[in-house]
Tab-separated table of C-alpha atoms in Angstrom:
chain	number	residue	atom	x	y	z
A	1	UNK	CA	24.390	1.591	167.097
A	2	UNK	CA	26.664	3.572	169.633
A	3	UNK	CA	27.890	6.620	168.657
A	4	UNK	CA	30.524	7.050	171.813
A	5	UNK	CA	34.198	6.691	171.821
A	6	UNK	CA	35.688	4.029	173.969
A	7	UNK	CA	37.126	6.850	176.338
A	8	UNK	CA	33.886	8.218	176.425
A	9	UNK	CA	31.867	5.048	177.188
A	10	UNK	CA	34.802	4.692	180.082
A	11	UNK	CA	33.909	8.196	181.286
A	12	UNK	CA	30.327	7.133	181.492
A	13	UNK	CA	31.044	3.776	183.399
A	14	UNK	CA	33.187	5.739	186.283
A	15	UNK	CA	30.070	8.453	186.633
A	16	UNK	CA	27.752	5.490	186.962
A	17	UNK	CA	29.784	4.249	190.011
A	18	UNK	CA	30.962	7.516	191.445
A	19	UNK	CA	27.346	8.226	191.539
A	20	UNK	CA	26.082	5.108	193.190
A	21	UNK	CA	28.683	5.973	195.960
A	22	UNK	CA	31.558	4.245	194.771
A	23	UNK	CA	35.367	6.379	194.802
A	24	UNK	CA	36.394	4.223	191.745
A	25	UNK	CA	39.460	5.196	191.848
A	26	UNK	CA	41.404	2.289	190.964
A	27	UNK	CA	38.874	0.888	188.678
A	28	UNK	CA	39.291	4.782	186.507
A	29	UNK	CA	43.069	4.067	187.067
A	30	UNK	CA	42.801	0.384	184.854
A	31	UNK	CA	40.024	1.394	182.282
A	32	UNK	CA	41.685	4.416	181.210
A	33	UNK	CA	45.029	2.709	181.047
A	34	UNK	CA	43.271	0.073	178.740
A	35	UNK	CA	41.701	2.843	176.771
A	36	UNK	CA	45.495	4.415	176.143
A	37	UNK	CA	46.900	1.109	174.916
A	38	UNK	CA	43.754	0.958	172.705
A	39	UNK	CA	44.524	4.259	171.326
A	40	UNK	CA	47.958	3.158	170.358
A	41	UNK	CA	47.217	-0.216	169.083
A	42	UNK	CA	44.041	-0.021	167.924
A	43	UNK	CA	42.606	3.132	167.347
A	44	UNK	CA	39.247	2.109	165.542
A	45	UNK	CA	38.214	0.168	168.674
A	46	UNK	CA	35.565	1.561	170.291
A	47	UNK	CA	34.286	-1.558	172.723
A	48	UNK	CA	36.408	-3.868	174.715
A	49	UNK	CA	36.959	-7.024	172.041
A	50	UNK	CA	39.387	-10.025	172.438
A	51	UNK	CA	41.973	-9.100	170.590
A	52	UNK	CA	43.070	-5.912	172.564
A	53	UNK	CA	41.340	-7.036	176.211
A	54	UNK	CA	44.068	-9.896	175.732
A	55	UNK	CA	47.140	-8.187	174.592
A	56	UNK	CA	46.334	-5.940	177.185
A	57	UNK	CA	46.398	-8.467	179.807
A	58	UNK	CA	49.570	-9.558	178.743
A	59	UNK	CA	50.969	-6.280	179.826
A	60	UNK	CA	50.695	-7.360	183.182
A	61	UNK	CA	51.884	-11.163	182.991
A	62	UNK	CA	54.846	-10.238	185.234
A	63	UNK	CA	52.660	-8.752	187.810
A	64	UNK	CA	49.785	-11.246	188.870
A	65	UNK	CA	47.997	-9.000	191.237
A	66	UNK	CA	47.333	-5.844	188.691
A	67	UNK	CA	46.628	-8.457	185.602
A	68	UNK	CA	43.679	-9.594	187.968
A	69	UNK	CA	42.672	-6.008	188.928
A	70	UNK	CA	42.561	-5.404	185.275
A	71	UNK	CA	40.976	-8.048	184.396
A	72	UNK	CA	37.631	-7.644	187.105
A	73	UNK	CA	37.380	-3.815	186.094
A	74	UNK	CA	36.710	-4.708	182.561
A	75	UNK	CA	35.131	-7.500	182.951
A	76	UNK	CA	32.675	-5.324	185.412
A	77	UNK	CA	32.881	-2.474	182.544
A	78	UNK	CA	32.316	-4.909	179.600
A	79	UNK	CA	29.023	-6.355	181.906
A	80	UNK	CA	27.631	-2.634	182.122
A	81	UNK	CA	28.136	-2.212	178.254
A	82	UNK	CA	25.849	-5.227	177.896
A	83	UNK	CA	23.346	-4.690	180.209
A	84	UNK	CA	22.700	-1.419	177.763
A	85	UNK	CA	22.821	-3.191	174.711
A	86	UNK	CA	26.235	-2.370	173.593
A	87	UNK	CA	28.338	-5.586	172.195
A	88	UNK	CA	31.521	-6.063	174.318
A	89	UNK	CA	33.945	-8.756	174.899
A	90	UNK	CA	33.541	-10.381	178.290
A	91	UNK	CA	36.606	-12.476	180.181
A	92	UNK	CA	35.137	-15.896	180.677
A	93	UNK	CA	35.430	-17.228	184.324
A	94	UNK	CA	38.018	-19.144	185.321
A	95	UNK	CA	40.431	-17.218	182.399
A	96	UNK	CA	43.209	-16.529	185.200
A	97	UNK	CA	43.556	-17.812	188.750
A	98	UNK	CA	43.913	-15.413	191.598
A	99	UNK	CA	47.589	-14.479	192.494
A	100	UNK	CA	49.167	-16.474	195.052
A	101	UNK	CA	48.420	-14.281	198.913
A	102	UNK	CA	51.823	-13.335	200.062
A	103	UNK	CA	52.594	-15.088	203.519
A	104	UNK	CA	52.346	-13.267	206.068
A	105	UNK	CA	55.102	-12.890	208.968
A	106	UNK	CA	54.252	-12.412	212.621
A	107	UNK	CA	56.097	-9.786	214.479
A	108	UNK	CA	58.253	-11.055	217.984
A	109	UNK	CA	57.240	-8.986	220.746
A	110	UNK	CA	61.215	-7.725	220.799
A	111	UNK	CA	61.030	-7.124	217.099
A	112	UNK	CA	57.670	-5.005	217.882
A	113	UNK	CA	59.106	-2.795	220.590
A	114	UNK	CA	62.465	-2.589	219.094
A	115	UNK	CA	60.817	-0.995	215.554
A	116	UNK	CA	58.765	1.400	218.291
A	117	UNK	CA	61.833	2.157	219.723
A	118	UNK	CA	63.361	3.347	216.494
A	119	UNK	CA	60.674	4.884	215.367
A	120	UNK	CA	60.471	7.317	218.507
A	121	UNK	CA	64.332	7.915	218.040
A	122	UNK	CA	63.540	9.598	214.209
A	123	UNK	CA	64.917	12.940	214.827
A	124	UNK	CA	64.180	15.825	212.698
A	125	UNK	CA	65.401	16.816	209.418
A	126	UNK	CA	65.243	19.833	207.043
A	127	UNK	CA	63.939	17.979	203.960
A	128	UNK	CA	61.394	16.106	206.026
A	129	UNK	CA	59.656	18.390	208.402
A	130	UNK	CA	57.831	16.912	210.663
A	131	UNK	CA	59.200	13.258	210.160
A	132	UNK	CA	59.956	12.666	213.818
A	133	UNK	CA	56.262	13.300	215.182
A	134	UNK	CA	54.237	11.609	211.894
A	135	UNK	CA	56.455	8.178	211.789
A	136	UNK	CA	55.814	7.104	215.277
A	137	UNK	CA	51.801	8.629	215.164
A	138	UNK	CA	50.654	6.999	211.776
A	139	UNK	CA	52.430	3.453	212.685
A	140	UNK	CA	50.599	3.248	216.218
A	141	UNK	CA	47.199	4.355	214.733
A	142	UNK	CA	47.893	1.150	212.092
A	143	UNK	CA	49.563	-1.510	214.808
A	144	UNK	CA	46.721	-0.613	217.393
A	145	UNK	CA	43.961	-0.129	215.297
A	146	UNK	CA	44.346	-2.455	212.682
A	147	UNK	CA	44.306	0.067	209.852
A	148	UNK	CA	44.908	-0.739	206.249
A	149	UNK	CA	47.718	1.527	204.870
A	150	UNK	CA	45.833	4.212	203.056
A	151	UNK	CA	43.115	4.295	206.289
A	152	UNK	CA	45.913	5.592	208.175
A	153	UNK	CA	47.513	8.163	205.731
A	154	UNK	CA	43.922	8.864	204.614
A	155	UNK	CA	42.302	9.503	207.503
A	156	UNK	CA	40.762	13.010	207.859
A	157	UNK	CA	41.025	15.267	211.285
A	158	UNK	CA	37.393	15.466	211.312
A	159	UNK	CA	36.746	12.023	211.404
A	160	UNK	CA	39.196	11.693	214.289
A	161	UNK	CA	36.632	12.153	217.212
A	162	UNK	CA	39.579	12.275	219.891
A	163	UNK	CA	37.236	13.822	222.676
A	164	UNK	CA	35.116	10.768	222.186
A	165	UNK	CA	37.434	8.189	221.798
A	166	UNK	CA	36.654	6.824	218.225
A	167	UNK	CA	37.994	6.911	214.651
A	168	UNK	CA	35.318	7.239	211.958
A	169	UNK	CA	36.996	5.036	208.975
A	170	UNK	CA	35.225	6.464	205.316
A	171	UNK	CA	35.188	4.743	201.532
A	172	UNK	CA	38.014	2.393	202.517
A	173	UNK	CA	36.813	0.121	200.224
A	174	UNK	CA	33.629	0.943	198.041
A	175	UNK	CA	30.998	2.555	199.869
A	176	UNK	CA	31.132	1.525	203.175
A	177	UNK	CA	32.604	2.485	206.702
A	178	UNK	CA	33.330	1.352	210.245
A	179	UNK	CA	34.031	2.955	213.574
A	180	UNK	CA	36.858	2.331	215.625
A	181	UNK	CA	36.870	2.934	219.410
A	182	UNK	CA	40.443	3.587	220.693
A	183	UNK	CA	42.111	3.097	223.880
A	184	UNK	CA	42.586	5.991	226.423
A	185	UNK	CA	46.316	5.443	226.097
A	186	UNK	CA	46.196	6.210	222.060
A	187	UNK	CA	43.671	9.145	222.710
A	188	UNK	CA	46.278	11.213	224.714
A	189	UNK	CA	48.677	10.117	222.183
A	190	UNK	CA	46.679	11.423	219.345
A	191	UNK	CA	46.163	14.417	221.359
A	192	UNK	CA	50.072	15.524	222.138
A	193	UNK	CA	50.554	14.516	218.331
A	194	UNK	CA	47.679	16.858	216.597
A	195	UNK	CA	48.601	19.866	218.745
A	196	UNK	CA	52.201	19.204	217.850
A	197	UNK	CA	51.937	18.845	214.160
A	198	UNK	CA	49.247	21.445	213.821
A	199	UNK	CA	52.498	23.752	214.386
A	200	UNK	CA	54.234	22.514	211.923
A	201	UNK	CA	51.199	21.295	208.707
A	202	UNK	CA	48.177	22.487	209.316
A	203	UNK	CA	46.953	20.421	206.046
A	204	UNK	CA	49.401	17.362	207.141
A	205	UNK	CA	51.027	16.585	203.710
A	206	UNK	CA	54.127	15.096	205.307
A	207	UNK	CA	56.074	13.168	202.682
A	208	UNK	CA	58.652	10.710	204.916
A	209	UNK	CA	61.159	7.644	204.074
A	210	UNK	CA	61.433	4.399	206.078
A	211	UNK	CA	63.890	2.058	205.559
A	212	UNK	CA	66.208	3.599	208.393
A	213	UNK	CA	63.432	3.001	210.624
A	214	UNK	CA	63.401	-0.336	209.502
A	215	UNK	CA	66.722	-1.432	209.232
A	216	UNK	CA	67.615	0.239	212.927
A	217	UNK	CA	64.975	-1.977	214.511
A	218	UNK	CA	67.273	-4.580	214.133
A	219	UNK	CA	65.075	-7.013	211.854
A	220	UNK	CA	67.453	-9.056	209.428
A	221	UNK	CA	66.395	-8.430	205.547
A	222	UNK	CA	64.559	-11.447	204.961
A	223	UNK	CA	62.233	-10.521	207.347
A	224	UNK	CA	61.776	-6.783	206.082
A	225	UNK	CA	60.756	-8.230	203.246
A	226	UNK	CA	58.004	-11.189	204.707
A	227	UNK	CA	56.850	-8.370	207.262
A	228	UNK	CA	52.459	-8.329	207.097
A	229	UNK	CA	51.439	-8.139	203.675
A	230	UNK	CA	54.800	-7.490	202.016
A	231	UNK	CA	57.158	-4.331	204.121
A	232	UNK	CA	58.395	-2.827	201.003
A	233	UNK	CA	55.049	-2.747	199.380
A	234	UNK	CA	52.830	-1.130	202.308
A	235	UNK	CA	55.327	0.530	204.467
A	236	UNK	CA	56.399	2.586	201.413
A	237	UNK	CA	52.050	3.377	200.773
A	238	UNK	CA	52.458	4.448	204.577
A	239	UNK	CA	55.064	6.557	204.677
A	240	UNK	CA	53.712	8.756	201.754
A	241	UNK	CA	51.305	10.331	204.656
A	242	UNK	CA	48.788	12.285	204.495
A	243	UNK	CA	47.504	12.805	208.191
A	244	UNK	CA	44.562	13.810	209.930
A	245	UNK	CA	43.549	17.218	208.288
């Protein structure tokens, strides 16, 4: 019989994952959300059980991606508890179906040119200082290097080795990283960007908007909704910027 509360068990599990090299931010978010749900609906519960897990998952019925993530992290947590002799409900395999992948949309050459043309036309704004520099830079990183949105916005300045022509992408998915060699043209662009943005934001925390760039590019609304991996979700994520520090 264990004496720890559910939040304490979750904290111990998250610490275990991080000690093994995982950032585990998303997993911690869903598990702590589950703990909060349990504290409100069944405070006597100290380990995941069938009733609370199923009721918790029902709250994600309209968001398949979140439903799958929540189930995956709860399943992992229960396996951890079971391996330590604590009985916990394990969501059966096949209980949930994978969310339907979003069909990618491939930009035409004209659309790509139009998009970057509008990025480069972004003007300075008093409340969005540096936006005219950040927008063109972050989208060039994503487009030219195939970076995930998170990888581009979280790229640390110390990991952008412009003098040697490569970027180090660290802790993108678990304790993994990769090195990306970039073209001379992109190196020159980023060197200029680094010099200009350093005058404004030594710490590089620059929030900016995205709608005007898409609308001005001339892409019809239907295409804006179907660009790679969903414009609305990923472009908003990309423009919540934390550029190289």
